[in-house]
Short mmCIF file of N, CA, C and O in Angstrom, two decimals:
data_model
loop_
_atom_site.label_atom_id
_atom_site.label_comp_id
_atom_site.label_asym_id
_atom_site.label_seq_id
_atom_site.Cartn_x
_atom_site.Cartn_y
_atom_site.Cartn_z
N UNK A 758 18.83 53.13 47.41
CA UNK A 758 19.31 53.91 48.73
C UNK A 758 18.18 54.26 49.53
O UNK A 758 17.04 54.74 49.20
N UNK A 759 17.93 53.84 50.87
CA UNK A 759 17.12 53.93 51.77
C UNK A 759 17.01 55.50 52.31
O UNK A 759 16.00 56.17 52.46
N UNK A 760 18.11 55.84 52.46
CA UNK A 760 18.31 57.61 52.60
C UNK A 760 17.34 58.27 51.86
O UNK A 760 16.64 59.00 52.28
N UNK A 761 17.48 58.13 50.44
CA UNK A 761 17.08 58.59 49.66
C UNK A 761 15.21 58.32 49.46
O UNK A 761 14.64 59.55 49.38
N UNK A 762 14.98 57.43 49.89
CA UNK A 762 13.51 57.11 50.01
C UNK A 762 13.06 57.81 51.39
O UNK A 762 11.82 58.71 51.17
N UNK A 763 13.55 58.15 52.56
CA UNK A 763 13.75 58.94 53.53
C UNK A 763 13.12 60.58 52.92
O UNK A 763 12.30 61.31 53.39
N UNK A 764 14.36 60.95 52.01
CA UNK A 764 14.18 62.04 51.66
C UNK A 764 13.29 62.46 50.99
O UNK A 764 12.52 63.61 50.82
N UNK A 765 12.74 61.59 50.14
CA UNK A 765 11.58 61.73 49.05
C UNK A 765 10.06 61.52 49.85
O UNK A 765 9.26 62.19 49.21
N UNK A 766 10.33 60.76 50.93
CA UNK A 766 9.04 61.09 51.44
C UNK A 766 8.77 62.38 52.38
O UNK A 766 7.59 62.66 52.91
N UNK A 767 9.70 63.23 52.75
CA UNK A 767 9.83 63.96 53.21
C UNK A 767 10.44 63.56 54.60
O UNK A 767 9.52 63.10 55.96
N UNK A 768 11.47 63.72 54.94
CA UNK A 768 12.31 63.40 55.94
C UNK A 768 11.71 63.84 57.48
O UNK A 768 11.53 62.78 58.75
N UNK A 769 11.29 64.58 57.62
CA UNK A 769 10.46 65.25 59.01
C UNK A 769 9.23 64.47 59.53
O UNK A 769 8.64 64.65 60.21
N UNK A 770 8.71 63.74 58.77
CA UNK A 770 7.26 62.64 58.33
C UNK A 770 7.59 61.62 58.53
O UNK A 770 6.83 60.35 58.39
N UNK A 771 8.98 61.02 58.61
CA UNK A 771 9.53 59.51 58.83
C UNK A 771 9.89 59.13 59.99
O UNK A 771 10.61 59.64 60.44
N UNK A 772 9.32 57.50 60.53
CA UNK A 772 10.11 57.19 61.20
C UNK A 772 10.78 55.79 60.59
O UNK A 772 10.22 55.17 59.90
N UNK A 773 11.91 55.90 60.78
CA UNK A 773 12.74 54.61 60.40
C UNK A 773 12.83 53.58 61.54
O UNK A 773 13.74 53.90 62.44
N UNK A 774 13.11 52.34 61.03
CA UNK A 774 13.49 51.47 62.12
C UNK A 774 14.16 50.31 61.26
O UNK A 774 14.08 50.11 59.87
N UNK A 775 15.55 49.89 62.07
CA UNK A 775 16.53 48.87 61.51
C UNK A 775 17.33 48.70 62.37
O UNK A 775 17.25 48.99 63.79
N UNK A 776 18.09 47.51 61.88
CA UNK A 776 19.03 46.79 62.69
C UNK A 776 20.52 46.70 62.23
O UNK A 776 21.50 46.28 62.94
N UNK A 777 20.88 47.15 60.88
CA UNK A 777 21.91 46.76 60.27
C UNK A 777 22.86 47.92 60.33
O UNK A 777 22.25 49.19 59.97
N UNK A 778 23.72 47.89 59.79
CA UNK A 778 24.85 49.06 59.29
C UNK A 778 24.23 50.10 58.39
O UNK A 778 24.52 51.23 58.12
N UNK A 779 23.49 49.02 57.10
CA UNK A 779 23.07 49.54 55.96
C UNK A 779 21.99 50.39 56.34
O UNK A 779 21.42 50.89 55.40
N UNK A 780 21.43 50.61 57.57
CA UNK A 780 20.11 51.37 57.91
C UNK A 780 20.69 52.54 58.61
O UNK A 780 19.80 53.38 58.91
N UNK A 781 21.58 52.76 58.83
CA UNK A 781 21.93 53.53 59.70
C UNK A 781 22.14 55.06 58.75
O UNK A 781 21.59 56.17 59.71
N UNK A 782 22.32 55.43 57.84
CA UNK A 782 21.82 56.41 57.04
C UNK A 782 20.27 56.84 57.12
O UNK A 782 19.83 57.90 57.49
N UNK A 783 19.85 55.99 57.05
CA UNK A 783 18.18 56.10 57.11
C UNK A 783 17.71 56.50 58.30
O UNK A 783 16.78 57.37 58.61
N UNK A 784 18.20 55.82 59.21
CA UNK A 784 17.62 55.93 60.87
C UNK A 784 18.41 57.33 60.87
O UNK A 784 17.55 58.18 61.81
N UNK A 785 19.52 57.85 60.72
CA UNK A 785 19.92 59.10 61.01
C UNK A 785 19.21 60.28 60.58
O UNK A 785 19.11 61.39 60.92
N UNK A 786 19.08 59.89 59.40
CA UNK A 786 18.08 61.04 58.54
C UNK A 786 16.74 61.38 58.79
O UNK A 786 16.01 62.47 58.11
N UNK A 787 16.23 60.15 59.30
CA UNK A 787 14.70 60.10 59.56
C UNK A 787 14.25 61.07 60.98
O UNK A 787 15.35 61.38 61.67
N UNK A 788 13.14 61.50 60.88
CA UNK A 788 12.46 62.35 62.03
C UNK A 788 12.77 61.47 63.38
O UNK A 788 13.06 62.45 64.48
N UNK A 789 12.60 60.34 63.33
CA UNK A 789 12.74 59.73 64.27
C UNK A 789 13.41 58.24 63.99
O UNK A 789 12.66 57.59 63.12
N UNK A 790 14.65 57.93 64.47
CA UNK A 790 15.26 56.90 64.08
C UNK A 790 15.25 55.85 64.90
O UNK A 790 15.74 56.12 66.10
N UNK A 791 14.53 54.69 65.09
CA UNK A 791 14.74 53.63 65.87
C UNK A 791 15.54 52.18 65.57
O UNK A 791 15.50 51.59 64.47
N UNK A 792 16.38 52.19 66.64
CA UNK A 792 17.59 50.77 66.12
C UNK A 792 16.72 49.61 67.18
O UNK A 792 16.23 49.67 67.81
N UNK A 793 16.81 48.59 66.53
CA UNK A 793 16.00 47.18 66.89
C UNK A 793 17.48 46.18 67.17
O UNK A 793 18.32 45.86 66.25
N UNK A 794 17.75 46.04 68.68
CA UNK A 794 18.74 45.03 68.90
C UNK A 794 17.75 43.61 69.04
O UNK A 794 17.43 43.10 70.08
N UNK A 795 18.27 42.95 68.05
CA UNK A 795 17.44 41.54 67.89
C UNK A 795 18.69 40.44 68.27
O UNK A 795 19.66 40.74 68.64
N UNK A 796 18.31 39.11 68.28
CA UNK A 796 18.92 37.64 68.43
C UNK A 796 19.98 37.88 67.68
O UNK A 796 21.25 37.65 68.40
N UNK A 797 20.05 38.34 66.27
CA UNK A 797 21.60 39.00 65.71
C UNK A 797 22.30 39.90 65.74
O UNK A 797 23.22 39.97 65.49
N UNK A 798 21.73 40.92 67.10
CA UNK A 798 22.40 42.30 67.25
C UNK A 798 22.03 43.36 66.68
O UNK A 798 20.96 42.93 65.78
N UNK A 799 22.84 44.40 66.78
CA UNK A 799 22.42 45.33 65.79
C UNK A 799 23.96 46.01 65.53
O UNK A 799 24.85 46.14 66.58
N UNK A 800 24.05 46.67 64.38
CA UNK A 800 25.35 47.64 63.97
C UNK A 800 25.50 48.59 65.05
O UNK A 800 24.72 49.63 65.14
N UNK A 801 26.72 48.66 65.63
CA UNK A 801 26.92 49.68 66.29
C UNK A 801 26.73 51.17 65.71
O UNK A 801 26.18 52.04 66.85
N UNK A 802 27.19 51.21 64.68
CA UNK A 802 27.12 52.49 63.99
C UNK A 802 25.31 52.76 64.12
O UNK A 802 25.19 54.04 64.09
N UNK A 803 24.51 52.08 63.72
CA UNK A 803 23.37 52.37 64.00
C UNK A 803 22.73 52.79 65.35
O UNK A 803 21.79 53.92 65.50
N UNK A 804 23.22 52.04 66.02
CA UNK A 804 22.64 52.15 67.60
C UNK A 804 23.21 53.68 67.74
O UNK A 804 22.59 54.55 68.66
N UNK A 805 24.69 54.12 67.69
CA UNK A 805 24.94 55.43 68.00
C UNK A 805 24.00 56.33 67.22
O UNK A 805 23.94 57.39 67.78
N UNK A 806 23.94 56.12 66.21
CA UNK A 806 22.78 57.32 65.61
C UNK A 806 21.34 57.52 65.72
O UNK A 806 20.44 58.37 65.34
N UNK A 807 20.81 56.12 66.47
CA UNK A 807 19.54 56.27 66.56
C UNK A 807 19.07 57.13 67.92
O UNK A 807 19.83 57.50 68.39
N UNK A 808 17.71 57.53 67.72
CA UNK A 808 17.16 57.99 68.88
C UNK A 808 16.57 57.16 70.13
O UNK A 808 16.36 57.61 71.10
N UNK A 809 16.12 55.70 69.59
CA UNK A 809 15.59 55.02 70.52
C UNK A 809 16.09 53.77 70.02
O UNK A 809 16.60 53.64 69.03
N UNK A 810 16.42 53.10 71.30
CA UNK A 810 16.95 51.66 70.68
C UNK A 810 15.95 50.95 71.63
O UNK A 810 15.70 50.91 72.90
N UNK A 811 15.71 49.62 71.12
CA UNK A 811 14.74 48.33 71.55
C UNK A 811 15.31 47.55 71.06
O UNK A 811 16.11 47.05 70.35
N UNK A 812 14.48 46.45 71.92
CA UNK A 812 15.00 45.06 71.87
C UNK A 812 14.02 43.77 71.05
O UNK A 812 14.14 42.97 70.27
N UNK A 813 13.09 44.53 70.20
CA UNK A 813 11.89 44.29 69.14
C UNK A 813 11.40 44.69 68.62
O UNK A 813 10.78 46.01 68.67
N UNK A 814 11.31 44.41 67.02
CA UNK A 814 10.17 45.34 66.26
C UNK A 814 8.57 45.65 66.60
O UNK A 814 8.56 46.60 66.39
N UNK A 815 8.78 44.55 67.66
CA UNK A 815 6.87 45.02 68.02
C UNK A 815 7.21 46.36 68.84
O UNK A 815 6.00 47.15 68.97
N UNK A 816 7.98 46.15 69.69
CA UNK A 816 8.33 47.26 71.09
C UNK A 816 8.58 48.32 69.96
O UNK A 816 8.07 49.80 70.16
N UNK A 817 9.06 48.92 69.00
CA UNK A 817 9.41 49.64 68.14
C UNK A 817 8.13 50.44 67.47
O UNK A 817 7.68 51.37 67.84
N UNK A 818 7.53 49.40 67.29
CA UNK A 818 5.76 49.62 66.29
C UNK A 818 4.91 50.24 67.66
O UNK A 818 4.18 51.29 67.83
N UNK A 819 5.24 49.56 68.98
CA UNK A 819 4.56 49.91 69.79
C UNK A 819 4.53 51.37 70.44
O UNK A 819 3.61 52.05 70.86
N UNK A 820 5.77 51.79 70.23
CA UNK A 820 5.96 53.55 70.75
C UNK A 820 5.29 54.49 69.77
O UNK A 820 4.78 55.41 70.60
N UNK A 821 4.75 54.23 68.59
CA UNK A 821 4.23 54.63 67.70
C UNK A 821 2.47 54.66 68.05
O UNK A 821 1.86 55.89 68.06
N UNK A 822 2.11 53.44 68.95
CA UNK A 822 0.87 53.50 69.33
C UNK A 822 0.48 53.96 70.74
O UNK A 822 -0.47 54.50 71.00
N UNK A 823 1.60 53.73 71.49
CA UNK A 823 1.60 54.30 72.84
C UNK A 823 2.64 55.07 72.95
O UNK A 823 3.44 55.04 73.47
N UNK A 824 2.03 56.78 72.49
CA UNK A 824 3.02 57.91 72.67
C UNK A 824 3.68 58.56 73.63
O UNK A 824 4.40 58.78 73.54
N UNK A 825 2.82 57.84 74.68
CA UNK A 825 3.50 58.37 76.04
C UNK A 825 4.79 57.55 76.17
O UNK A 825 6.04 58.11 77.07
N UNK A 826 4.61 56.33 75.95
CA UNK A 826 6.01 55.66 75.81
C UNK A 826 7.19 56.44 75.45
O UNK A 826 8.23 56.42 75.98
N UNK A 827 6.71 56.85 74.25
CA UNK A 827 8.13 57.67 73.33
C UNK A 827 8.28 58.98 74.13
O UNK A 827 9.47 59.40 74.19
N UNK A 828 7.40 59.51 74.54
CA UNK A 828 7.62 60.93 75.44
C UNK A 828 8.52 60.36 76.52
O UNK A 828 9.35 61.26 76.42
N UNK A 829 8.31 59.62 76.98
CA UNK A 829 8.78 59.49 78.36
C UNK A 829 10.47 59.21 77.88
O UNK A 829 11.32 59.67 78.69
N UNK A 830 10.78 58.03 76.95
CA UNK A 830 12.04 57.82 76.39
C UNK A 830 12.81 59.41 75.95
O UNK A 830 13.97 58.91 76.13
N UNK A 831 12.30 59.98 75.28
CA UNK A 831 12.62 61.13 74.72
C UNK A 831 13.04 62.46 75.47
O UNK A 831 13.57 63.36 74.99
N UNK A 832 12.37 62.38 76.57
CA UNK A 832 12.19 63.86 77.30
C UNK A 832 13.85 64.10 77.85
O UNK A 832 14.30 63.31 78.14
N UNK A 833 13.81 65.54 77.96
CA UNK A 833 15.16 65.65 78.59
C UNK A 833 15.07 65.83 79.93
O UNK A 833 13.94 66.14 80.59
#
C-alpha cells in the first residue's frame, strides 16, 4: 500500500509522483503530490487530488531542483 509507505516515512516530508488511479491516495497523502500526464494519460482521480500536474516525470523532478518554479506554481 503506497499510502502506508508515505505514512511510515512521515507524510510531511514526502513528495509523491504518480500517474495512475492506484497512486491517488499516495499523492493526496503526501506533503506535495505531483501528477504526471504522460503519453498514456493520467487518472482523473489522481489529477483532482494532486497539488501540481506536469507532463513528464523529469519536469516533476526538476521542480524539486528549481524550487522557484514550484513556488510560482503553488502561490496564491
